[in-house]
Amino acid sequence: RSQKAYSVALMSCIEADPRILVVPVGAKQANVLGGKIYNLAENPFKFQQAVLVGAQNGYYGEAEFKLDPQNPDYVKMEKQAFRKLFGKFSPSRGDLVFSKTGELLGIMVNDTHCVVLKSIKTTTKFKFGNNVLSEQTGGIMASQKFIMNSLPIHLQ
């Protein structure tokens, strides 16, 4: 991939998981950056299978997942059910997870669990610019870390 610069004015944490940060990007900006905008899965549990796309290593693979009744915003990827489609397949944090219909299901938060993105509702916002020091990012990050540490250990 070629590298492109993009000036970010705002970054937000999403409600579903404090580790996931989003930056608003419109269709025109996505096109210039060489990105693609995906729709969220309308019915993420229609199929118990997903396609994983490696965030760093460019691999693709299929996996089955199980719902977690205690943590309905997450699914557990079944490691024994991974099937490599392309590249060295080793799911890890940051990998994108798609439904069999090509919609975005979620993002891997560790090597076994995926946060299901039912919406992109944001919580904390970081504004960038001339007044970035007044944004109190240290306190914001501390509160996000507290939320993450409150998750069950297998989701951390």
PDB file of C-alpha atoms in Angstrom:
ATOM      1  CA  ARG A   1       0.000   0.000   0.000  1.00  0.00           C
ATOM      2  CA  SER A   2       1.075   3.514  -0.613  1.00  0.00           C
ATOM      3  CA  GLN A   3       1.079   5.888   2.315  1.00  0.00           C
ATOM      4  CA  LYS A   4      -1.124   8.972   2.299  1.00  0.00           C
ATOM      5  CA  ALA A   5      -1.372  11.808   4.778  1.00  0.00           C
ATOM      6  CA  TYR A   6      -4.706  12.767   6.279  1.00  0.00           C
ATOM      7  CA  SER A   7      -5.292  15.594   8.727  1.00  0.00           C
ATOM      8  CA  VAL A   8      -7.404  14.354  11.630  1.00  0.00           C
ATOM      9  CA  ALA A   9      -9.512  16.916  13.478  1.00  0.00           C
ATOM     10  CA  LEU A  10     -11.437  14.487  15.690  1.00  0.00           C
ATOM     11  CA  MET A  11     -11.034  10.939  16.971  1.00  0.00           C
ATOM     12  CA  SER A  12     -13.575   9.115  19.125  1.00  0.00           C
ATOM     13  CA  CYS A  13     -13.840   5.968  21.204  1.00  0.00           C
ATOM     14  CA  ILE A  14     -16.785   3.771  20.358  1.00  0.00           C
ATOM     15  CA  GLU A  15     -19.270   2.668  22.980  1.00  0.00           C
ATOM     16  CA  ALA A  16     -18.934  -1.058  22.237  1.00  0.00           C
ATOM     17  CA  ASP A  17     -15.264  -1.273  23.295  1.00  0.00           C
ATOM     18  CA  PRO A  18     -12.906   1.391  24.690  1.00  0.00           C
ATOM     19  CA  ARG A  19      -9.978   0.142  22.576  1.00  0.00           C
ATOM     20  CA  ILE A  20     -11.658   0.905  19.264  1.00  0.00           C
ATOM     21  CA  LEU A  21     -11.031   4.417  17.984  1.00  0.00           C
ATOM     22  CA  VAL A  22     -12.768   5.913  14.962  1.00  0.00           C
ATOM     23  CA  VAL A  23     -12.026   8.906  12.778  1.00  0.00           C
ATOM     24  CA  PRO A  24     -14.778  10.458  10.652  1.00  0.00           C
ATOM     25  CA  VAL A  25     -14.004   9.912   6.970  1.00  0.00           C
ATOM     26  CA  GLY A  26     -16.431  10.744   4.178  1.00  0.00           C
ATOM     27  CA  ALA A  27     -16.757   8.897   0.868  1.00  0.00           C
ATOM     28  CA  LYS A  28     -14.584  11.430  -0.970  1.00  0.00           C
ATOM     29  CA  GLN A  29     -11.821  11.215   1.636  1.00  0.00           C
ATOM     30  CA  ALA A  30     -11.984   7.408   1.671  1.00  0.00           C
ATOM     31  CA  ASN A  31     -11.574   7.389  -2.101  1.00  0.00           C
ATOM     32  CA  VAL A  32      -8.540   9.705  -1.958  1.00  0.00           C
ATOM     33  CA  LEU A  33      -7.001   7.561   0.794  1.00  0.00           C
ATOM     34  CA  GLY A  34      -7.683   4.345  -1.121  1.00  0.00           C
ATOM     35  CA  GLY A  35     -10.048   3.070   1.554  1.00  0.00           C
ATOM     36  CA  LYS A  36     -13.456   1.485   1.364  1.00  0.00           C
ATOM     37  CA  ILE A  37     -16.521   2.206   3.459  1.00  0.00           C
ATOM     38  CA  TYR A  38     -18.296  -0.941   4.665  1.00  0.00           C
ATOM     39  CA  ASN A  39     -21.828  -1.263   5.956  1.00  0.00           C
ATOM     40  CA  LEU A  40     -22.301  -2.779   9.391  1.00  0.00           C
ATOM     41  CA  ALA A  41     -23.904  -6.221   9.422  1.00  0.00           C
ATOM     42  CA  GLU A  42     -27.666  -5.774   9.786  1.00  0.00           C
ATOM     43  CA  ASN A  43     -28.075  -9.271  11.196  1.00  0.00           C
ATOM     44  CA  PRO A  44     -24.610 -10.221  12.488  1.00  0.00           C
ATOM     45  CA  PHE A  45     -25.717 -13.600  13.802  1.00  0.00           C
ATOM     46  CA  LYS A  46     -27.506 -14.780  10.654  1.00  0.00           C
ATOM     47  CA  PHE A  47     -24.535 -17.041   9.921  1.00  0.00           C
ATOM     48  CA  GLN A  48     -22.149 -18.437  12.519  1.00  0.00           C
ATOM     49  CA  GLN A  49     -19.234 -17.977  10.112  1.00  0.00           C
ATOM     50  CA  ALA A  50     -17.071 -14.993   9.349  1.00  0.00           C
ATOM     51  CA  VAL A  51     -14.213 -13.899   7.130  1.00  0.00           C
ATOM     52  CA  LEU A  52     -11.189 -12.369   8.860  1.00  0.00           C
ATOM     53  CA  VAL A  53      -8.873  -9.921   7.122  1.00  0.00           C
ATOM     54  CA  GLY A  54      -5.488  -9.381   8.731  1.00  0.00           C
ATOM     55  CA  ALA A  55      -4.812  -5.804   9.796  1.00  0.00           C
ATOM     56  CA  GLN A  56      -1.047  -6.107   9.378  1.00  0.00           C
ATOM     57  CA  ASN A  57      -0.104  -9.269   7.520  1.00  0.00           C
ATOM     58  CA  GLY A  58      -2.581  -9.287   4.618  1.00  0.00           C
ATOM     59  CA  TYR A  59      -4.058 -12.719   5.314  1.00  0.00           C
ATOM     60  CA  TYR A  60      -7.634 -13.805   4.778  1.00  0.00           C
ATOM     61  CA  GLY A  61      -9.386 -16.683   6.453  1.00  0.00           C
ATOM     62  CA  GLU A  62     -12.731 -18.103   7.453  1.00  0.00           C
ATOM     63  CA  ALA A  63     -13.749 -18.930  10.984  1.00  0.00           C
ATOM     64  CA  GLU A  64     -16.792 -20.009  12.911  1.00  0.00           C
ATOM     65  CA  PHE A  65     -17.803 -18.086  15.990  1.00  0.00           C
ATOM     66  CA  LYS A  66     -19.898 -18.666  19.084  1.00  0.00           C
ATOM     67  CA  LEU A  67     -22.092 -16.165  20.864  1.00  0.00           C
ATOM     68  CA  ASP A  68     -21.075 -15.311  24.411  1.00  0.00           C
ATOM     69  CA  PRO A  69     -24.272 -15.083  26.512  1.00  0.00           C
ATOM     70  CA  GLN A  70     -22.434 -13.293  29.352  1.00  0.00           C
ATOM     71  CA  ASN A  71     -20.940 -10.744  26.936  1.00  0.00           C
ATOM     72  CA  PRO A  72     -23.444 -10.118  24.117  1.00  0.00           C
ATOM     73  CA  ASP A  73     -21.256  -7.483  22.424  1.00  0.00           C
ATOM     74  CA  TYR A  74     -18.537 -10.069  21.715  1.00  0.00           C
ATOM     75  CA  VAL A  75     -18.221 -13.352  19.864  1.00  0.00           C
ATOM     76  CA  LYS A  76     -15.557 -15.996  20.382  1.00  0.00           C
ATOM     77  CA  MET A  77     -13.796 -17.155  17.255  1.00  0.00           C
ATOM     78  CA  GLU A  78     -13.389 -20.920  17.164  1.00  0.00           C
ATOM     79  CA  LYS A  79      -9.670 -21.507  16.602  1.00  0.00           C
ATOM     80  CA  GLN A  80     -10.078 -25.103  15.477  1.00  0.00           C
ATOM     81  CA  ALA A  81     -12.481 -23.896  12.784  1.00  0.00           C
ATOM     82  CA  PHE A  82     -10.064 -21.411  11.150  1.00  0.00           C
ATOM     83  CA  ARG A  83      -9.538 -22.026   7.471  1.00  0.00           C
ATOM     84  CA  LYS A  84      -6.830 -20.141   5.632  1.00  0.00           C
ATOM     85  CA  LEU A  85      -7.845 -18.537   2.354  1.00  0.00           C
ATOM     86  CA  PHE A  86      -4.749 -16.438   1.632  1.00  0.00           C
ATOM     87  CA  GLY A  87      -1.472 -15.761   3.445  1.00  0.00           C
ATOM     88  CA  LYS A  88      -0.170 -16.856   6.838  1.00  0.00           C
ATOM     89  CA  PHE A  89      -3.302 -17.065   8.984  1.00  0.00           C
ATOM     90  CA  SER A  90      -2.936 -16.054  12.619  1.00  0.00           C
ATOM     91  CA  PRO A  91      -5.857 -13.909  13.850  1.00  0.00           C
ATOM     92  CA  SER A  92      -4.878 -11.038  16.091  1.00  0.00           C
ATOM     93  CA  ARG A  93      -6.039  -7.768  17.594  1.00  0.00           C
ATOM     94  CA  GLY A  94      -7.141  -5.231  14.995  1.00  0.00           C
ATOM     95  CA  ASP A  95      -8.157  -7.734  12.322  1.00  0.00           C
ATOM     96  CA  LEU A  96     -11.411  -6.902  10.566  1.00  0.00           C
ATOM     97  CA  VAL A  97     -14.202  -9.467  10.738  1.00  0.00           C
ATOM     98  CA  PHE A  98     -16.821  -9.620   7.990  1.00  0.00           C
ATOM     99  CA  SER A  99     -20.079 -11.499   7.707  1.00  0.00           C
ATOM    100  CA  LYS A 100     -20.501 -13.996   4.882  1.00  0.00           C
ATOM    101  CA  THR A 101     -22.534 -11.310   3.091  1.00  0.00           C
ATOM    102  CA  GLY A 102     -19.553  -8.891   3.070  1.00  0.00           C
ATOM    103  CA  GLU A 103     -20.760  -6.541   5.784  1.00  0.00           C
ATOM    104  CA  LEU A 104     -18.514  -5.477   8.664  1.00  0.00           C
ATOM    105  CA  LEU A 105     -19.243  -7.681  11.673  1.00  0.00           C
ATOM    106  CA  GLY A 106     -16.582  -6.348  14.019  1.00  0.00           C
ATOM    107  CA  ILE A 107     -12.947  -6.042  15.014  1.00  0.00           C
ATOM    108  CA  MET A 108     -10.762  -8.559  16.827  1.00  0.00           C
ATOM    109  CA  VAL A 109      -9.899  -7.224  20.302  1.00  0.00           C
ATOM    110  CA  ASN A 110      -7.478 -10.084  21.007  1.00  0.00           C
ATOM    111  CA  ASP A 111      -6.581 -13.360  19.299  1.00  0.00           C
ATOM    112  CA  THR A 112      -9.859 -15.090  20.259  1.00  0.00           C
ATOM    113  CA  HIS A 113     -12.616 -12.471  20.597  1.00  0.00           C
ATOM    114  CA  CYS A 114     -14.295 -10.021  18.250  1.00  0.00           C
ATOM    115  CA  VAL A 115     -16.331  -7.018  19.360  1.00  0.00           C
ATOM    116  CA  VAL A 116     -19.541  -6.976  17.319  1.00  0.00           C
ATOM    117  CA  LEU A 117     -20.177  -3.523  15.882  1.00  0.00           C
ATOM    118  CA  LYS A 118     -23.934  -3.081  16.069  1.00  0.00           C
ATOM    119  CA  SER A 119     -23.434   0.674  15.733  1.00  0.00           C
ATOM    120  CA  ILE A 120     -20.619   3.201  15.674  1.00  0.00           C
ATOM    121  CA  LYS A 121     -22.016   5.152  18.599  1.00  0.00           C
ATOM    122  CA  THR A 122     -19.172   7.126  20.116  1.00  0.00           C
ATOM    123  CA  THR A 123     -18.448   8.152  23.670  1.00  0.00           C
ATOM    124  CA  THR A 124     -15.273  10.083  24.343  1.00  0.00           C
ATOM    125  CA  LYS A 125     -13.976  12.468  21.699  1.00  0.00           C
ATOM    126  CA  PHE A 126     -10.445  13.755  21.164  1.00  0.00           C
ATOM    127  CA  LYS A 127     -10.187  17.046  19.283  1.00  0.00           C
ATOM    128  CA  PHE A 128      -6.937  17.927  17.568  1.00  0.00           C
ATOM    129  CA  GLY A 129      -5.669  21.337  16.579  1.00  0.00           C
ATOM    130  CA  ASN A 130      -4.189  24.403  18.236  1.00  0.00           C
ATOM    131  CA  ASN A 131      -5.868  23.722  21.604  1.00  0.00           C
ATOM    132  CA  VAL A 132      -4.991  20.028  21.900  1.00  0.00           C
ATOM    133  CA  LEU A 133      -3.422  20.545  25.346  1.00  0.00           C
ATOM    134  CA  SER A 134      -6.765  21.716  26.739  1.00  0.00           C
ATOM    135  CA  GLU A 135      -8.420  18.422  25.752  1.00  0.00           C
ATOM    136  CA  GLN A 136      -7.154  16.595  28.875  1.00  0.00           C
ATOM    137  CA  THR A 137      -6.317  13.447  26.929  1.00  0.00           C
ATOM    138  CA  GLY A 138      -4.526  11.879  29.912  1.00  0.00           C
ATOM    139  CA  GLY A 139      -7.722  11.828  31.965  1.00  0.00           C
ATOM    140  CA  ILE A 140      -9.742  10.581  29.018  1.00  0.00           C
ATOM    141  CA  MET A 141      -7.302   7.731  28.381  1.00  0.00           C
ATOM    142  CA  ALA A 142      -7.293   6.819  32.088  1.00  0.00           C
ATOM    143  CA  SER A 143     -11.093   6.542  32.101  1.00  0.00           C
ATOM    144  CA  GLN A 144     -11.019   4.406  28.935  1.00  0.00           C
ATOM    145  CA  LYS A 145      -8.399   2.138  30.527  1.00  0.00           C
ATOM    146  CA  PHE A 146     -10.616   1.790  33.609  1.00  0.00           C
ATOM    147  CA  ILE A 147     -13.507   0.690  31.377  1.00  0.00           C
ATOM    148  CA  MET A 148     -11.268  -1.820  29.592  1.00  0.00           C
ATOM    149  CA  ASN A 149      -9.937  -3.202  32.885  1.00  0.00           C
ATOM    150  CA  SER A 150     -13.550  -3.688  34.005  1.00  0.00           C
ATOM    151  CA  LEU A 151     -14.118  -6.162  31.165  1.00  0.00           C
ATOM    152  CA  PRO A 152     -13.841  -9.894  31.911  1.00  0.00           C
ATOM    153  CA  ILE A 153     -10.203 -10.986  31.749  1.00  0.00           C
ATOM    154  CA  HIS A 154     -10.702 -13.076  28.570  1.00  0.00           C
ATOM    155  CA  LEU A 155     -11.819  -9.910  26.740  1.00  0.00           C
ATOM    156  CA  GLN A 156      -8.911  -7.726  27.869  1.00  0.00           C
TER     157      GLN A 156
END
